Structure formats: C-alpha cells, structure tokens
C-alpha cells in the first residue's frame, strides 16, 4: 500500500460518519441488554450483582463527579484494581467523558508503579481495598496524583488515613446525576493507557484510541474469535489491569454477554464456586491461573456443569493442561496470542472445518499453535535479509503485524514504533498455509548461525524432554566463523546424572545437524525474571567469551 | 451528541490508522482461508468451483483489465447478474481498484434500468447470459455505457452480436497479470452503488463507502448477527443485485465461510440439490423464494441433512412458513430487518438466554418481530410531536436509525437524507425493553386520528383472519373532526358473503374502540404494484372524499 488518496468531500458525504466511541458500547447495552447482569465478587468478600442499566447510571454519576472534580478531556485517571463492577464503571466513565483510563498492574515493583504513574502524569488514583498498603507505601513517590479514591463504601474506609485527599468511591459519586451526555469525540481520541515492561529499559505506554478499541471489540469478538453472544456468560480471569482484560469488558456489553468478575479471589475453590453459581460458559486467562482451578477440581473430584470453553493466552498452554481441559472436562481450549501493543488480540486458534476431520493427534498439533489472525490484523514473517518469507509452516522469521488496533507510537515517544508501516513484535514465528502462526522464539533469543536461524526454544524443549533434565536454556554465543553458535545450559534433576555426549546423542535425528549445540554446560540453577521467565540476557553476558575462549 | 471535537495530531498518532478497505477482506481470505471453496451454478448450466485464492487472482486480472480499459477511480461499473463467481470477482476488482460496483436489479422495468444506468453514468456493463435479450432491448436507451461484457466464455458468445463493443468476460481478463497492488484508498471513498425504488418518483442511489462496507461486515456478522464462521457453508438466495446480497459476499471471505452461489436456478429442485451436494448450513433470502423450496421438499417427502439456519428478511416471514421450517425441518428461522439505506442490516431476531426459557408460544411471539439492532446501529421511535417514545413494546412511532453504515445522502442529491442526524426509515414501529423492534406500519400508511396513530396493518391482519375475507386494505381518509379515520376495503373469498356490521362486530374486543373502522367497502379487487404490494396511494386518491361525502 502507498499513500492514502483523499476522497472528495462531496462523495464522502454519502454514508453517516458516526465516530466509533466507547460510550456507544454501554449505550447499546442499555438499549438492548439492559437487564443482563454484571456479577462481582468484591474485596469486601460478598457478591454484588446489578445490570448494565445500573452500571450505565453509576458510570454517568462518576463522569459527573470527575467533571466536578476538574478532570478534563485527555486527563489521565489511574486504577490499581481487580476485576469488579466499580472498575468497570471507571472504564466507561473516564473514557466516555474523553479522559484516559490508565490501568496500572499492581504486581509490578513499587518503583515501576511510581515511574509509570509519574510518566503518565496521572491525576487521580482509584484503588481497591487490597492495595491500600501498596498505595500508602508508594504515595510519597507519586508526583502528579492529587486525589486518591478507595473503591469501597464508607464502612471500609481506614480509620486513620495516611493518604492525602483520600476519598471514598461511594461518597465520590453520591449525589451526582445519573444523566450525562457523552461527548461526540473524534474517534481517534485517546481512551485508555497500558504500560508494557520489557526486560530492559523503562516501561512504555500504549495509548489506545476510541476507534482502535471499538474495532478491536468487533474483530476480537468475531464468531471465530471470542464469539460471545447474548447466550454467553463470561468470567474473565485475565485482569482488567492487564491489557484491559483482553478487551472483554468492551465485548460483553456490546454483545449482550453476562459478565462475572472474580475480584481478588483467584484460588481454585473461589473460582469454582463462582463458575457454578453464575453458570459461566466461557473464561479467559493465562495458563498459571488454571493450575489452581484444575487442581481444586481434580482433588475434590468435581465437574463443571456449564463451563464449555476457555481462551488461553499470555504464554503457550502446556499440552498436559490442554488435554486435562478437553479430555477430562470436555472444555474446549482456544489458544490465543496477542500483546499490549495489539489491544491485545492478534490470533485465535480455532480449527477450521477441514481440520476438525483430522485425527485427534493432528488436531492437537494445530491446537498448540498460536492460531490464525482475526480479520483486521495482517501478519508477515521476515528473514534476516528483510524479505518476506513464505507461509509454509516451516520458514521462520521476525513476526510483523499491522491493523487498526496495533500500536503505531508509544506514549510520549517522538519516534514511530513501526518499520515500513508494520509493528515488529519481537517474536520469531512460522505461519502455515492455513494462516496459523506459531511462535518459535523471541527475536533477541534466536541464534543466528551462518546467516541461518536456529530456534532456541525448540532446542530447549527437546532437552527438557530428556528424563534427566529439569530445566534447559539455549543461547547464541559469538563464534569466529559462524557469527553465533548454540550453547546449551542444563540443570539436572536431583540425583540424575548425564554427560554432554549423551545429551547431544539424544538430539541426533531430531534436529538438522547444523542446529546441534556446540557445547553443553551443566549448572546448578538458571537465572529468572520476577515473573519467572528465563533471563537469557544475563546468560549471554556470562558466556559471551565461551567459544572464543575455547 | 453534539459537534465532534477534533483530536490533536500528536495524540492521534498512537494507534495505526489503516483504512478500512474492501480489498483487505479478500486479501485476508487468501492468507487465512485460501483453500476455502466458492461454488457456483452457472448460467451455462454446470457447476463451477474454485477457491478464494483463485478468486483473488482472477479479481486482480480483472482489475488490470479494467485499468487497461481506462476505468479510473470513482468510475461506475454496472452489473446485471445472478449470484456467481464472476459477479464476485467484479465486486472485488472494481471496488478494490477504487471504482464503484453498481449492481442493477434485472427485475426492474427496462425504463427504470435505463434511468438508473444513465443517472449513475455507468461506463461498462457486465451481464449474465440470461440477460442478453434484456440488455439488447435496453441498450439503445443507455447513454453512457461504452463497453458491454458478457459474463461467459467464448463458446457462449452470440454468433451475431447486436450490442456495440460486446466483449467476452474470459477474453476480457485473459492475458492480464494476476498481480495487482490494491491502492491505499481513503476509507471514505465510494465502493458500491445500489438504487432503491419507492412507489413514487425516480429511484435513488445509495453510495456505500469502503468504511461503511467493512463496518457492516463486522457488525452484520457478529455472533448474534449472521454469525458465519470457518465452519459455515452459506448459500445466499438473496441476489447480489439486491443490496449486495445483504453483504454476504463480504462476510464469507472475511470469516472463512464457504460460499455457494445458486446462479439463475432458483426453483425448489435446483436449490435442494445444491443445499445437499455442497453441505449448506445457512441461507438467507426473502420469504417468497422459500415457498418453492419448501413445496418441493414437502411434495417429495425429503429432508435436509446439513441445513441448520435461515435468515429471512425483505418482508415478514409468514407464521406458517416459520413453523414449517422449525417444527418439521428443525431449521432455525432468524428474522432480520434492513433496507438499502442500511447496507442493509439493522436488526436480527435472535432470542436471548432468558427468552429461550419461555414457552414455545411466547418464543414464537418474539420470533415474528424484526429483532434487536446489531451493535453499530442505534434506533429510536418518534411520535407525531417529534419526541422520542418509550421502548416499552407498546408505543409506536416513526422509526429512525443512525450508524456507520447508514445512508446520509443519496447519490447526486444535494440535500441530506437525515433529520437531526438520524435517518427516517419510513416505517412505524414499536421497540420493547429487550430492544426488539417490530414494524407495525409504513409511515405513509399509518392513520392519524385525533393526534393518535392507528396501525393499518394490524386492522388488515385482523380482517384477513376472518374466514370470509380474501384480502383487506385499511386506509386513512380525511375526516372533518378527527383529521383521519380508518376505512376498511375488503375483497371476499369466492362464494363467501358478509355484511359490514358482521365484520365490524368481528373486531369487537380485539382492538381499542377508537381504532374501529368508520366504514367498510366491499370491492372486487384491490390495486397492487408490480412486485405485489398494495397500492394504498391509489386507494387514498379514490376514497379521498369518502367521509366528507357521507
């Protein structure tokens, strides 16, 4: 595609130009799904339930309160909160009035939270009861926040508040009118803000617009995406502080789906009770959270009566978990892939008609892939020469994406985040002829040997399939002749023993010969990030001279 | 909503601004659903099958051919054709290159066809073999068409062509490259054109844009809309010359659905054979066409093996047909409502979770309604005082709609088609608390009595439920005291007899007293339009003095 050709104003007048706005989502819900429930487990411990009609009224009260408080269009309003109805009201009140909902991840280090809130110049911070100690601890470092609002009623306010200008949410909105005329914003106005933290440098903000959010709502909820209908009951386990709970708080009211918020109670017993009590049909979350739920259900020999489908993203679903969901519980696992910069949805792994006729094992081999792009997202893979690679399921290269809900420029950055109009994901992937993408590595971890690429993840997975191996890491180390060659680092299981030669022998016939690691180092432990990911950067530093020193 | 507030260019740079383009639909299909079939029954009589990948190649060949032929952006290219693969290629080639696909309805009178083609200033006319005699007859009246292309191969070309510059479709595209770089158009560029004919005045054109078409594709195919997936096989009975076959030629490639085109063979036997042979799961069309299919299936005591759901619009589905589909064949009937000015989809009647628990009769009472608006379309009903009426399922008023795929201004008209930013549909309707809309009358037919409205359709339906009545019409006739009062005109069944008093007696207890027709006139026949609709305008003229003369 080249430069966009503008159309004459005479012709462009033919169809209505209604801006795509977040406020239109909740208004639609009120008109068509006004009686559909939003159920929340509260930090206070009890269950709260009301309807989309009630939610819209309170969102309007909150918008009036914020306006009275001096919040103007474009102002940043922060949250540190679980999935719950007050958080939902903040989403719609803040974005609807033209301000920016800035959801902060409470699991970050306090220093990161302070950096993010100060960088965004947040004016107000809404937070859940759970996070009162965290907020009190970090408050001295917050330079722009003028008002703190505790998302609770008066009975739960601290007796001796340590925070300056601390308000109670229910008092904050009380007395304000439940009528508010949502402004007709430009659809390219910013609506919400999420920061993404890499392994290096400061977190960066992705500033979603009303247009990108509404297009994502349509695209992510296409029938082969989330596919939520007025028949569905969704419990999003993925948090509203993590890429807007994958957009589900927008999809549900737009398509009439009942919404069940788990609040802070993410343990197996609490989740199971809520799934059963509220007739949850569909859920969405990262693999970790399902461990607790599956474990609880297994231990207590329970069954789900309404739960039919779960969307799993964030990281790849372990095959054993996929089998437990599908074979024991008859719950379809739908793999999905996305990132903060993609609002977040890029791909969903739903089998196509012809694929459903394949053998169970062949289907399984597809289900572990990240899936095909939803309509609205384009993908390509690019080799080291910058040229697009074929979509044959074999060639792997840097994954680039493009589309109406993809980040073009990080918040307050002056440079574009794009390369030739495409967003570089930092992942290395294959794409097959059916459009199914599978991530094979992170771009920074792939090993560049003699102009060809070697997947570090594939070599690690093979090593970890050896019965003596507990954990493995493969890194590219500088090599005089081949630029880089793979080095395998291994942690053995307690009391296991293994030689380098035996392990390399184990690889024989499973990989191309030139993929064979040049050396094996046995170590007692491997370094990890705070969220449990391998810190390969540290390993690369440590073993920088490994092959040159040999 | 008031004036749109523009956003600063700095902030609007945050997310990608990819224009919403029709070319992106087919490109997405090639990447993710390249092997999915498009099957067509041809005018030549045989079955043609190929894939979306093949379709895209030929669409690009056609785009190159059109460019070589001098077609530029904004030029109008007309079609007179059935549902088939060549028509599908024209849709994507013409709109994709920036020209305008103008589908003409071959069922119009030749004079109307000439008016429409001349008004649109069409440059090329593509037509099916069936329509050769029609095109030959109307050609002398066509002032702007320079080229005629017969959508067939060389063996089907007439031996002695009567048309100037007649070309063969297969020759027209032969030799052109199957590569074409679709231009990055402004998303508000016009893409296709459909004319709508009222009962008075000349037909008016609705000029769809790329943006309106892509938004309609998302909105109309939401899970509670058409809900097409890569598991679906759609046979659109609604013609591609009638509001773009309700947008299905865009939805199918966008969401990976197999597409089966019936061509000219719309008889029960041909349709049934295609449904069974191609595993059709879903269809869409007006009630009339289903009569033939149901009759064929009933007469031959057949069953459908894959057909699960049918979307019925255009006019209300007769209750008996609805029951035959659902109770005998287990095929869900989904009522939908739209109009040319709405691209066309406004509402879809899919029951909500709570409604599915109601008694069969209560569900049936909902299923006969036109349905709830899809996300992206707003509706309101307005009384004679111009004020919005409640959505209580009882109040009825003029139906207004608003949304990104609603017409704002007819082609080449200088005045807006809108009233205060809303499009007046010309229908009178109720909307209930669940958002379900039901059309009760046409605005011009509703009877305005003493400031209150009386539904002519409801009075007609009641009269026609009397065993002696074959057909009935109710019109508003000028009345000195009440402005208008209802007059009932009745055609009796052969050999039936009935008095006015008996018929009015029959109304007792079924309607409000003030709805009672002031008089009954027995007539031998009622006037109809060419398409079988009651010509009430003619009746109003004829009986204008009825009450003043009394």
Short mmCIF file of C-alpha atoms in Angstrom, two decimals, chain B residues 224 332-337 347-351 355 363 365-372 436-437:
data_model
loop_
_atom_site.label_atom_id
_atom_site.label_comp_id
_atom_site.label_asym_id
_atom_site.label_seq_id
_atom_site.Cartn_x
_atom_site.Cartn_y
_atom_site.Cartn_z
CA UNK B 224 -25.66 -12.70 17.25
CA UNK B 332 -33.97 -22.14 12.92
CA UNK B 333 -35.59 -19.15 11.27
CA UNK B 334 -33.84 -15.88 12.07
CA UNK B 335 -35.87 -12.83 11.18
CA UNK B 336 -33.83 -9.84 10.09
CA UNK B 337 -34.71 -6.34 9.02
CA UNK B 347 -31.83 -5.80 13.25
CA UNK B 348 -31.60 -9.56 13.72
CA UNK B 349 -34.12 -11.53 15.73
CA UNK B 350 -32.08 -13.95 17.81
CA UNK B 351 -33.59 -14.89 21.13
CA UNK B 355 -36.18 -15.74 26.23
CA UNK B 363 -40.91 -17.52 21.92
CA UNK B 365 -44.37 -14.11 19.60
CA UNK B 366 -40.81 -12.78 19.78
CA UNK B 367 -39.61 -14.58 16.64
CA UNK B 368 -42.15 -12.78 14.47
CA UNK B 369 -40.64 -9.43 15.46
CA UNK B 370 -37.95 -7.86 13.30
CA UNK B 371 -35.37 -8.19 16.09
CA UNK B 372 -32.82 -6.19 18.03
CA UNK B 436 -36.70 -5.93 19.85
CA UNK B 437 -38.26 -3.82 17.13
#
